[in-house]
Short mmCIF file of C-alpha atoms and ligand atoms in Angstrom, two decimals:
data_model
loop_
_atom_site.label_atom_id
_atom_site.label_comp_id
_atom_site.label_asym_id
_atom_site.label_seq_id
_atom_site.Cartn_x
_atom_site.Cartn_y
_atom_site.Cartn_z
CA UNK A 275 65.71 99.90 101.81
CA UNK A 276 66.21 96.79 99.70
CA UNK A 277 67.12 96.19 96.10
CA UNK A 278 66.04 92.56 95.87
CA UNK A 279 64.24 93.24 92.59
CA UNK A 280 66.98 95.47 91.19
CA UNK A 281 70.16 94.46 89.39
CA UNK A 282 73.33 94.44 91.48
CA UNK A 283 74.81 97.90 91.94
CA UNK A 284 78.44 98.90 91.40
CA UNK A 285 79.87 101.46 93.84
CA UNK A 286 82.47 103.12 91.61
CA UNK A 287 84.08 105.16 94.40
CA UNK A 288 84.47 103.97 97.98
CA UNK A 289 87.38 104.93 100.26
CA UNK A 290 87.67 101.52 101.94
CA UNK A 291 91.36 102.16 102.60
CA UNK A 292 90.37 105.12 104.80
CA UNK A 293 91.12 104.69 108.51
CA UNK A 294 87.37 104.85 109.25
CA UNK A 295 87.15 101.29 107.87
CA UNK A 296 90.37 99.93 109.37
CA UNK A 297 88.62 97.74 111.95
CA UNK A 298 85.77 96.32 109.92
CA UNK A 299 86.11 96.60 106.13
CA UNK A 300 85.19 92.92 105.68
CA UNK A 301 81.91 93.44 107.54
CA UNK A 302 81.25 96.61 105.52
CA UNK A 303 81.76 94.68 102.27
CA UNK A 304 79.41 91.91 103.45
CA UNK A 305 76.70 94.40 104.41
CA UNK A 306 77.09 96.06 101.01
CA UNK A 307 76.60 92.72 99.23
CA UNK A 308 73.46 92.08 101.30
CA UNK A 309 72.16 95.51 100.24
CA UNK A 310 72.67 94.63 96.57
CA UNK A 311 76.01 96.40 96.11
CA UNK A 312 78.01 93.41 94.96
CA UNK A 313 80.90 95.25 93.32
CA UNK A 314 83.02 98.04 94.76
CA UNK A 315 85.86 100.02 93.21
CA UNK A 316 88.08 101.21 96.08
CA UNK A 317 89.50 104.69 95.57
CA UNK A 318 93.25 105.23 95.83
CA UNK A 319 93.95 108.74 97.09
CA UNK A 320 97.73 108.60 97.46
CA UNK A 321 100.42 105.97 96.97
CA UNK A 322 99.94 104.37 100.40
CA UNK A 323 96.14 104.31 100.11
CA UNK A 324 96.37 103.01 96.53
CA UNK A 325 98.53 100.10 97.70
CA UNK A 326 96.16 99.39 100.56
CA UNK A 327 93.15 99.63 98.24
CA UNK A 328 94.73 97.03 95.97
CA UNK A 329 95.47 94.70 98.92
CA UNK A 330 91.91 94.96 100.22
CA UNK A 331 90.50 94.32 96.74
CA UNK A 332 92.76 91.34 96.14
CA UNK A 333 91.86 89.77 99.49
CA UNK A 334 88.18 89.86 98.49
CA UNK A 335 88.94 87.84 95.37
CA UNK A 336 87.12 89.17 92.36
CA UNK A 337 84.25 91.33 93.65
CA UNK A 338 86.37 94.31 94.59
CA UNK A 339 88.61 96.45 92.44
CA UNK A 340 90.74 99.52 93.07
CA UNK A 341 92.23 102.63 91.52
CA UNK A 342 95.81 103.90 91.77
CA UNK A 343 96.44 107.61 91.99
CA UNK A 344 97.14 110.74 93.99
CA UNK A 345 94.36 113.15 95.01
CA UNK A 346 95.08 116.86 94.37
CA UNK A 347 95.14 117.49 98.15
CA UNK A 348 98.12 115.12 98.34
CA UNK A 349 99.91 116.47 95.26
CA UNK A 350 102.45 118.34 97.38
CA UNK A 351 103.65 115.06 98.86
CA UNK A 352 104.45 113.58 95.42
CA UNK A 353 108.06 112.66 94.86
CA UNK A 354 109.82 111.88 91.62
CA UNK A 355 109.23 108.12 91.78
CA UNK A 356 105.48 108.34 92.31
CA UNK A 357 104.43 107.83 88.67
CA UNK A 358 106.77 104.87 88.39
CA UNK A 359 105.23 103.39 91.56
CA UNK A 360 101.69 103.95 90.27
CA UNK A 361 102.66 102.35 86.94
CA UNK A 362 103.84 99.16 88.63
CA UNK A 363 100.82 99.11 90.96
CA UNK A 364 98.51 99.49 87.95
CA UNK A 365 99.84 96.24 86.50
CA UNK A 366 97.86 94.34 89.14
CA UNK A 367 94.67 92.68 87.93
CA UNK A 368 92.41 94.41 90.45
CA UNK A 369 93.63 97.93 89.60
CA UNK A 370 91.11 99.04 87.01
CA UNK A 371 91.74 102.80 86.75
CA UNK A 372 94.22 105.61 87.37
CA UNK A 373 93.13 108.18 89.97
CA UNK A 374 91.73 109.67 92.03
CA UNK A 375 93.44 112.64 90.43
CA UNK A 376 92.43 116.13 89.41
CA UNK A 377 92.28 119.68 90.72
CA UNK A 378 90.83 121.08 93.95
CA UNK A 379 91.13 124.86 94.20
CA UNK A 380 88.51 125.02 96.96
CA UNK A 381 90.96 124.70 99.80
CA UNK A 382 94.28 124.49 97.92
CA UNK A 383 95.84 122.00 100.33
CA UNK A 384 98.48 121.71 97.60
CA UNK A 385 99.59 124.75 95.53
CA UNK A 386 97.65 124.94 92.21
CA UNK A 387 100.78 124.60 90.06
CA UNK A 388 101.79 121.45 91.97
CA UNK A 389 98.28 120.04 91.55
CA UNK A 390 98.40 120.66 87.81
CA UNK A 391 101.82 119.07 87.41
CA UNK A 392 100.81 115.77 89.03
CA UNK A 393 97.34 115.79 87.48
CA UNK A 394 98.86 115.94 84.00
CA UNK A 395 101.43 113.28 84.87
CA UNK A 396 98.58 110.94 85.90
CA UNK A 397 96.54 111.75 82.78
CA UNK A 398 99.60 110.83 80.72
CA UNK A 399 100.03 107.60 82.67
CA UNK A 400 96.37 106.65 82.13
CA UNK A 401 96.77 107.30 78.41
CA UNK A 402 99.94 105.26 78.23
CA UNK A 403 98.43 102.32 80.14
CA UNK A 404 95.08 102.54 78.31
CA UNK A 405 93.27 102.58 81.67
CA UNK A 406 90.28 104.81 82.41
CA UNK A 407 90.81 107.68 84.80
CA UNK A 408 88.88 108.59 87.98
CA UNK A 409 88.74 112.37 88.23
CA UNK A 410 88.20 114.87 91.06
CA UNK A 411 87.27 118.52 90.41
CA UNK A 412 86.28 121.09 92.98
CA UNK A 413 86.21 124.85 92.34
CA UNK A 414 88.56 124.32 89.40
CA UNK A 415 86.23 123.61 86.45
CA UNK A 416 88.02 125.91 84.02
CA UNK A 417 91.61 124.63 84.38
CA UNK A 418 90.37 121.10 84.90
CA UNK A 419 88.36 121.22 81.66
CA UNK A 420 91.34 122.67 79.82
CA UNK A 421 93.74 119.95 80.99
CA UNK A 422 91.31 117.08 80.42
CA UNK A 423 90.63 118.37 76.92
CA UNK A 424 94.35 118.54 76.21
CA UNK A 425 94.72 114.83 77.04
CA UNK A 426 91.24 113.59 76.10
CA UNK A 427 92.17 111.91 72.82
CA UNK A 428 94.70 109.69 74.63
CA UNK A 429 92.25 108.62 77.36
CA UNK A 430 90.17 105.46 76.94
CA UNK A 431 87.62 106.73 79.46
CA UNK A 432 87.23 109.37 82.17
CA UNK A 433 84.70 109.83 84.96
CA UNK A 434 84.23 113.06 86.91
CA UNK A 435 83.54 111.54 90.31
CA UNK A 436 81.23 113.19 92.85
CA UNK A 437 79.99 115.75 90.36
CA UNK A 438 78.66 118.80 92.25
CA UNK A 439 79.47 121.61 89.83
CA UNK A 440 77.20 123.76 87.68
CA UNK A 441 75.42 123.45 84.32
CA UNK A 442 78.27 124.99 82.32
CA UNK A 443 80.79 122.53 83.75
CA UNK A 444 78.43 119.60 83.20
CA UNK A 445 77.83 120.54 79.57
CA UNK A 446 81.56 120.91 79.02
CA UNK A 447 82.30 117.49 80.55
CA UNK A 448 79.52 115.79 78.59
CA UNK A 449 80.80 117.52 75.46
CA UNK A 450 84.13 115.78 76.04
CA UNK A 451 82.26 112.47 76.40
CA UNK A 452 83.14 112.09 80.09
CA UNK A 453 81.17 109.90 82.48
CA UNK A 454 79.54 111.49 85.55
CA UNK A 455 79.65 109.96 89.05
CA UNK A 456 76.82 110.84 91.46
CA UNK A 457 77.12 110.54 95.26
CA UNK A 458 74.82 111.07 98.25
CA UNK A 459 75.24 114.82 97.69
CA UNK A 460 72.06 114.41 95.63
CA UNK A 461 70.16 113.10 98.69
CA UNK A 462 70.71 116.38 100.57
CA UNK A 463 67.51 118.46 100.53
CA UNK A 464 69.41 121.67 101.13
CA UNK A 465 72.53 121.57 98.96
CA UNK A 466 71.52 118.85 96.46
CA UNK A 467 68.84 120.89 94.64
CA UNK A 468 70.97 121.98 91.71
CA UNK A 469 72.38 118.48 91.27
CA UNK A 470 68.84 117.01 91.20
CA UNK A 471 68.07 119.35 88.28
CA UNK A 472 71.35 118.72 86.47
CA UNK A 473 71.35 114.94 86.78
CA UNK A 474 68.46 114.87 84.31
CA UNK A 475 70.77 116.27 81.62
CA UNK A 476 73.20 113.38 81.93
CA UNK A 477 72.55 110.74 79.24
CA UNK A 478 71.70 107.45 80.93
CA UNK A 479 74.73 105.81 79.31
CA UNK A 480 77.11 108.32 80.95
CA UNK A 481 75.83 107.97 84.52
CA UNK A 482 77.42 106.00 87.40
CA UNK A 483 76.79 105.79 91.16
CA UNK A 484 79.22 106.03 94.06
CA UNK A 485 79.10 106.19 97.84
CA UNK A 486 82.38 108.13 98.41
CA UNK A 487 82.17 106.42 101.82
CA UNK A 488 83.02 107.14 104.62
CA UNK A 489 82.09 110.65 103.42
CA UNK A 490 78.77 112.02 102.13
CA UNK A 491 76.36 110.03 104.27
CA UNK A 492 72.84 110.46 102.82
CA UNK A 493 71.22 112.85 105.34
CA UNK A 494 68.23 110.56 105.97
CA UNK A 495 70.66 108.13 107.69
CA UNK A 496 72.19 110.69 110.07
CA UNK A 497 70.00 109.49 112.93
CA UNK A 498 71.48 105.98 112.80
CA UNK A 499 75.16 106.52 111.97
CA UNK A 500 77.83 109.09 111.20
CA UNK A 501 79.82 106.97 108.74
CA UNK A 502 78.73 106.35 105.17
CA UNK A 503 79.06 102.82 103.80
CA UNK A 504 78.84 101.31 100.30
CA UNK A 505 75.73 99.42 101.49
CA UNK A 506 73.87 102.74 101.56
CA UNK A 507 74.28 103.20 97.78
CA UNK A 508 70.60 102.28 97.15
CA UNK A 509 69.74 105.66 98.75
CA UNK A 510 71.74 107.40 96.02
CA UNK A 511 70.04 105.24 93.41
CA UNK A 512 66.63 106.20 94.78
CA UNK A 513 67.39 109.95 94.69
CA UNK A 514 68.85 109.77 91.18
CA UNK A 515 65.83 107.81 89.91
CA UNK A 516 63.38 110.27 91.52
CA UNK A 517 65.21 113.28 90.09
CA UNK A 518 65.25 111.75 86.60
CA UNK A 519 61.69 110.43 86.87
CA UNK A 520 62.90 106.98 85.94
CA UNK A 521 62.47 103.72 87.80
CA UNK A 522 65.22 102.63 90.23
CA UNK A 523 65.42 99.37 88.28
CA UNK A 524 66.15 101.21 85.04
CA UNK A 525 68.79 103.44 86.63
CA UNK A 526 70.35 100.47 88.44
CA UNK A 527 70.59 98.42 85.26
CA UNK A 528 72.10 101.27 83.26
CA UNK A 529 74.62 102.46 85.87
CA UNK A 530 75.78 98.90 86.50
CA UNK A 531 76.22 98.23 82.79
CA UNK A 532 78.07 101.55 82.42
CA UNK A 533 80.43 100.76 85.31
CA UNK A 534 81.17 97.27 84.01
CA UNK A 535 81.99 98.60 80.55
CA UNK A 536 83.90 101.67 81.80
CA UNK A 537 86.20 99.76 84.19
CA UNK A 538 86.17 96.66 81.94
CA UNK A 539 85.04 94.45 84.81
CA UNK A 540 84.56 90.77 84.03
ZN1 ZN B 692 87.14 113.34 95.14
#
């Protein structure tokens, strides 16, 4: 698949600091650029990964950016200095958002109360620093919605990444003027059906695309590889455009403009 006639895509969530990319992240970034994905925001999932994400972004000089945060799965490993460390990391030019942070009550790798404590601390940090926030929610829509609402007026922007929830959650998030990130979940014939319906309710100016690589490989690529890459983002674009009955060019242009404005990319 090629996007030669489409505007450059922005992958707003790629876990390039994940060990799956340790050997070849430069090659992965090059392949992404060839596929029309010229800009990548690398997700920080804990302090170590956030630091690594910022190093990788900086080494690429201007086309890559990163986030600084702690995923709810890692909340139990947070120590008292973590917010201070994220604050100093966020001063770097390439760090364009706070997160990934949020609530994940699906598997509760961290106790819910611990997740909530560090989620709120990161929402406060994002508000203080006037940086947008990159949010994760799984099986926790109610408490997540409550906490985001509590802090919403202090936040300059917030994206619910890898949205896979239901209509009620989507309407609530859109009602709070949140952005919605769509991954290759939508490419999955079996489990992506609801998302293909719901994505049509998202106003075009609230929509962004993400690979969430190395996870969430679009199923049509399973025969060739096991690992997702940012260069496969055009598959997500295609599925989103089909579901919305819009042209890939239109969706590409809008999602890229949204990402540039949201993360304040030059
Ligand atoms: Zn996530």
